[in-house]
Amino acid sequence: MRRTSLFIGSAIIVLVIAAFFVFRSCSHHKVDIDPGFSEYISAFTSGRLSVQSAIRVELVKGVESVSLNTEIDKKIFSFRPSVSGHAYWIDNRTIEFRPEKALKQGTQYQATFYLHKLMKVPGKFEDFVFDFQTIKQSVAIELEGYQPDVLTSLELNNVTGSVMTADFADDAAVEKMVVAKQNSMKLPVSWTHTGETNTHKFKIDSVHRAEAAGEVKVSWDGSVIGADKSAENIVKIPSINDFSALEAKVEQEPEQYVSIRFSDPLDPNQDLTGLIRSDNTSNLTFEVDRMFIKVYLSARQTGTVTLNIEQGIKNVAGTKLKERQIFQVLFESIKPAIRLLGKGVILPNSKGLIFPFESVNIKSVDLRIVKI
């Protein structure tokens, strides 16, 4: 189903535009809207839209005898740049324009809504002009590292990851973005597409772990989906004889703990008491999860914590670490914040302004989050 993002005009529509101008940096000329339009129009599409979005205008008062979800035979919208499509009544107050094909990425549009074709209004309110901008496509790749296909066999592995796009991208086009190679040999990549979100998950198969350390090169080209980013990521594959702790990182939510990643799957039944120690705190508790050990500290931490990883830790085959390893991890303070993911607008209380943004950090404000 197509989506659109509306500003809900609660008082004077010009406040919407003023707030939007403050929070969005744009070199294009902004449309100035006469506040008198608030007598006739209560909401309209604005802000940054997906290229698949429809465009809506909501009236203050309902129109009698409308045919819902039936194409309106009058030309009620026009656009610059031009957009082909058709308009429909969603209810007796809301008209939706549905483009015939996807809008252009990263483009500023100016729309004209012919209000006078629906009701009698003073001359200066006959045509309601507003603007919106489509999202500029961008892409990021997140790799989750290698893991064996079977826990008891270290030779054959896979690498998993995700492609995140700023806006809708065709599944088939996304699959053409990523190429993986090991020792110059192309590796098979399988995909799982999540449908309504802009995240596409992939798995690189047939990754071999051998006597000598190696690597998998994951190349991606954003131009396939209209993004201007491309890069190459390297996944290190250690020797099959190298059992070691590879990294330690802090996880803050929903619980605070340190995740230690090992080169091999671990013995899930081993007693880790005394094998992982902290110079900062005692009473550690542990959870073994395949190639990871989650270390829970007795109290929530801030600042740097030192972890000592002792030689007695065993992999699933019973092999012990060859040497002691030490990691220092940083626990940062969590600051109050709000982050908007996807479409939506932030609506403060009636004393505030209405404004849209994709990612906002706010220390203290009375908010309601509304998704449209």
Coordinates of C-alpha atoms in Angstrom, one line a residue, residues 65-266:
S65 CA -21.8 13.1 -2.6
V66 CA -18.3 12.0 -3.4
S67 CA -17.5 8.5 -4.8
L68 CA -14.9 6.9 -2.7
N69 CA -11.8 5.3 -4.3
T70 CA -13.1 6.3 -7.7
E71 CA -11.0 8.4 -10.0
I72 CA -11.9 12.1 -10.0
D73 CA -12.7 13.2 -13.5
K74 CA -11.4 16.8 -12.9
K75 CA -7.8 17.8 -13.1
I76 CA -7.4 18.6 -9.4
F77 CA -3.5 18.5 -9.2
S78 CA -0.6 19.7 -11.3
F79 CA 3.1 19.3 -10.5
R80 CA 6.5 20.7 -11.4
P81 CA 8.4 18.6 -12.5
S82 CA 5.5 16.9 -14.2
V83 CA 3.9 13.8 -12.6
S84 CA 1.4 11.6 -14.4
G85 CA -1.3 9.9 -12.3
H86 CA -4.8 10.0 -11.0
A87 CA -6.7 11.5 -8.0
Y88 CA -9.1 9.7 -5.8
W89 CA -11.4 10.5 -2.8
I90 CA -10.2 8.6 0.3
D91 CA -13.0 10.0 2.4
N92 CA -15.2 13.0 2.0
R93 CA -12.4 15.3 3.2
T94 CA -9.3 13.7 1.8
I95 CA -8.1 13.6 -1.8
E96 CA -5.1 11.4 -2.8
F97 CA -3.1 11.7 -5.9
R98 CA -1.5 8.4 -7.0
P99 CA 1.5 8.7 -9.4
E100 CA 1.5 6.2 -12.3
K101 CA 5.2 5.4 -11.6
A102 CA 7.8 6.1 -8.9
L103 CA 8.8 9.7 -8.4
K104 CA 12.3 10.8 -9.1
Q105 CA 14.8 10.3 -6.3
G106 CA 16.2 13.4 -4.5
T107 CA 13.9 15.8 -6.3
Q108 CA 12.1 18.9 -5.1
Y109 CA 8.5 19.0 -6.3
Q110 CA 6.0 21.9 -6.4
A111 CA 2.3 20.9 -6.3
T112 CA -0.8 22.9 -7.2
F113 CA -4.1 21.8 -5.8
Y114 CA -7.1 23.4 -7.6
L115 CA -9.3 24.1 -4.5
H116 CA -11.7 26.2 -6.5
K117 CA -12.8 23.2 -8.5
L118 CA -14.3 21.7 -5.2
M119 CA -15.7 24.8 -3.5
K120 CA -16.3 28.5 -3.9
V121 CA -13.4 30.4 -2.4
P122 CA -12.0 34.0 -2.6
G123 CA -9.8 34.5 -5.6
K124 CA -6.5 34.4 -3.8
F125 CA -7.4 30.9 -2.3
E126 CA -8.4 29.3 -5.6
D127 CA -5.0 27.5 -6.1
F128 CA -3.2 25.9 -3.1
V129 CA 0.5 25.6 -3.9
F130 CA 2.8 23.5 -1.7
D131 CA 6.0 21.6 -2.0
F132 CA 7.7 18.4 -1.0
Q133 CA 11.0 16.5 -1.7
T134 CA 11.7 12.9 -2.4
I135 CA 14.4 11.1 -0.5
K136 CA 17.8 10.9 -2.0
Q137 CA 18.8 7.2 -2.2
S138 CA 21.7 6.1 -0.1
V139 CA 22.9 2.7 1.1
A140 CA 24.9 1.2 3.9
I141 CA 26.2 -2.4 4.4
E142 CA 26.5 -4.1 7.8
L143 CA 28.5 -7.4 8.0
E144 CA 28.0 -9.7 11.0
G145 CA 31.2 -11.8 10.5
Y146 CA 31.7 -15.5 9.7
Q147 CA 30.3 -18.5 11.4
P148 CA 30.5 -22.3 10.6
D149 CA 27.6 -23.9 8.9
V150 CA 27.8 -26.8 11.4
L151 CA 29.0 -26.1 14.9
T152 CA 31.1 -29.2 15.1
S153 CA 32.9 -28.5 11.8
L154 CA 35.1 -25.5 11.3
E155 CA 36.0 -25.8 7.6
L156 CA 32.8 -24.6 5.8
N157 CA 31.4 -21.2 6.9
N158 CA 29.1 -18.4 5.9
V159 CA 29.1 -14.7 6.3
T160 CA 25.9 -12.8 7.0
G161 CA 25.0 -9.2 6.6
S162 CA 22.4 -6.6 5.7
V163 CA 21.9 -3.9 3.1
M164 CA 20.0 -0.8 4.4
T165 CA 18.6 1.7 1.9
A166 CA 17.4 5.2 2.6
D167 CA 14.3 4.6 0.4
F168 CA 12.6 1.8 -1.4
A169 CA 14.8 -0.2 -3.8
D170 CA 13.8 -3.1 -6.0
D171 CA 14.7 -6.5 -4.6
A172 CA 16.3 -7.7 -7.8
A173 CA 18.4 -4.5 -8.1
V174 CA 19.6 -4.8 -4.5
E175 CA 20.8 -8.4 -5.2
K176 CA 23.0 -7.1 -8.0
M177 CA 24.8 -4.7 -5.7
V178 CA 26.8 -7.2 -3.6
V179 CA 29.6 -9.4 -4.9
A180 CA 31.7 -11.6 -2.5
K181 CA 35.0 -13.3 -3.3
Q182 CA 37.5 -15.5 -1.5
N183 CA 40.9 -16.1 -3.2
S184 CA 39.5 -14.5 -6.4
M185 CA 36.7 -17.1 -6.5
K186 CA 33.1 -15.7 -6.5
L187 CA 31.0 -16.9 -3.7
P188 CA 27.2 -17.6 -3.8
V189 CA 25.0 -15.0 -2.1
S190 CA 21.4 -15.8 -1.0
W191 CA 18.9 -13.1 0.0
T192 CA 16.0 -12.5 2.4
H193 CA 13.9 -9.4 1.7
T194 CA 11.7 -8.0 4.4
G195 CA 9.1 -6.5 2.2
E196 CA 7.8 -3.2 3.8
T197 CA 11.2 -2.2 5.4
N198 CA 14.3 -0.9 3.6
T199 CA 16.5 -3.7 5.0
H200 CA 17.6 -6.6 2.9
K201 CA 19.5 -9.5 4.5
F202 CA 22.0 -11.7 2.8
K203 CA 24.2 -14.8 3.4
I204 CA 27.5 -15.5 1.7
D205 CA 28.0 -19.3 1.5
S206 CA 30.9 -21.6 0.8
V207 CA 33.4 -19.6 2.9
H208 CA 36.4 -21.9 3.6
R209 CA 38.6 -21.7 6.7
A210 CA 41.9 -23.3 6.0
E211 CA 45.4 -23.9 7.6
A212 CA 46.4 -20.4 6.5
A213 CA 44.5 -17.3 7.4
G214 CA 42.4 -15.7 4.6
E215 CA 39.8 -13.1 3.9
V216 CA 36.5 -12.6 2.1
K217 CA 36.1 -9.4 0.1
V218 CA 32.6 -8.1 0.0
S219 CA 32.2 -5.4 -2.7
W220 CA 29.0 -3.4 -3.2
D221 CA 27.9 -0.8 -5.8
G222 CA 25.2 1.6 -4.8
S223 CA 24.8 3.0 -8.4
V224 CA 22.7 -0.1 -9.2
I225 CA 19.8 1.4 -7.1
G226 CA 20.6 5.1 -7.8
A227 CA 22.9 5.7 -4.8
D228 CA 26.3 7.3 -5.1
K229 CA 28.1 5.1 -2.7
S230 CA 30.3 2.0 -3.3
A231 CA 32.9 0.3 -1.3
E232 CA 34.7 -2.9 -0.4
N233 CA 34.6 -4.6 3.0
I234 CA 37.0 -7.3 4.3
V235 CA 36.0 -10.1 6.5
K236 CA 39.1 -11.8 8.1
I237 CA 39.0 -15.6 8.2
P238 CA 41.6 -16.9 10.8
S239 CA 43.5 -20.1 10.5
I240 CA 41.5 -23.2 11.4
N241 CA 44.2 -23.8 14.0
D242 CA 43.9 -20.4 15.6
F243 CA 41.5 -20.5 18.5
S244 CA 41.3 -17.0 20.0
A245 CA 39.1 -14.2 21.2
L246 CA 38.7 -11.8 18.3
E247 CA 36.9 -8.8 19.8
A248 CA 34.9 -7.5 22.7
K249 CA 32.2 -4.8 22.4
V250 CA 29.6 -3.3 24.7
E251 CA 25.9 -3.8 24.2
Q252 CA 23.7 -1.2 26.1
E253 CA 20.2 -2.3 25.3
P254 CA 18.0 -3.9 26.4
E255 CA 20.5 -5.1 28.9
Q256 CA 24.1 -3.9 29.4
Y257 CA 26.8 -6.6 28.8
V258 CA 30.0 -7.2 27.0
S259 CA 29.9 -9.5 24.0
I260 CA 33.2 -11.4 23.3
R261 CA 33.5 -13.0 19.9
F262 CA 35.7 -16.0 19.5
S263 CA 37.2 -17.6 16.4
D264 CA 35.5 -20.9 17.0
P265 CA 32.1 -22.1 18.4
L266 CA 32.5 -22.6 22.2

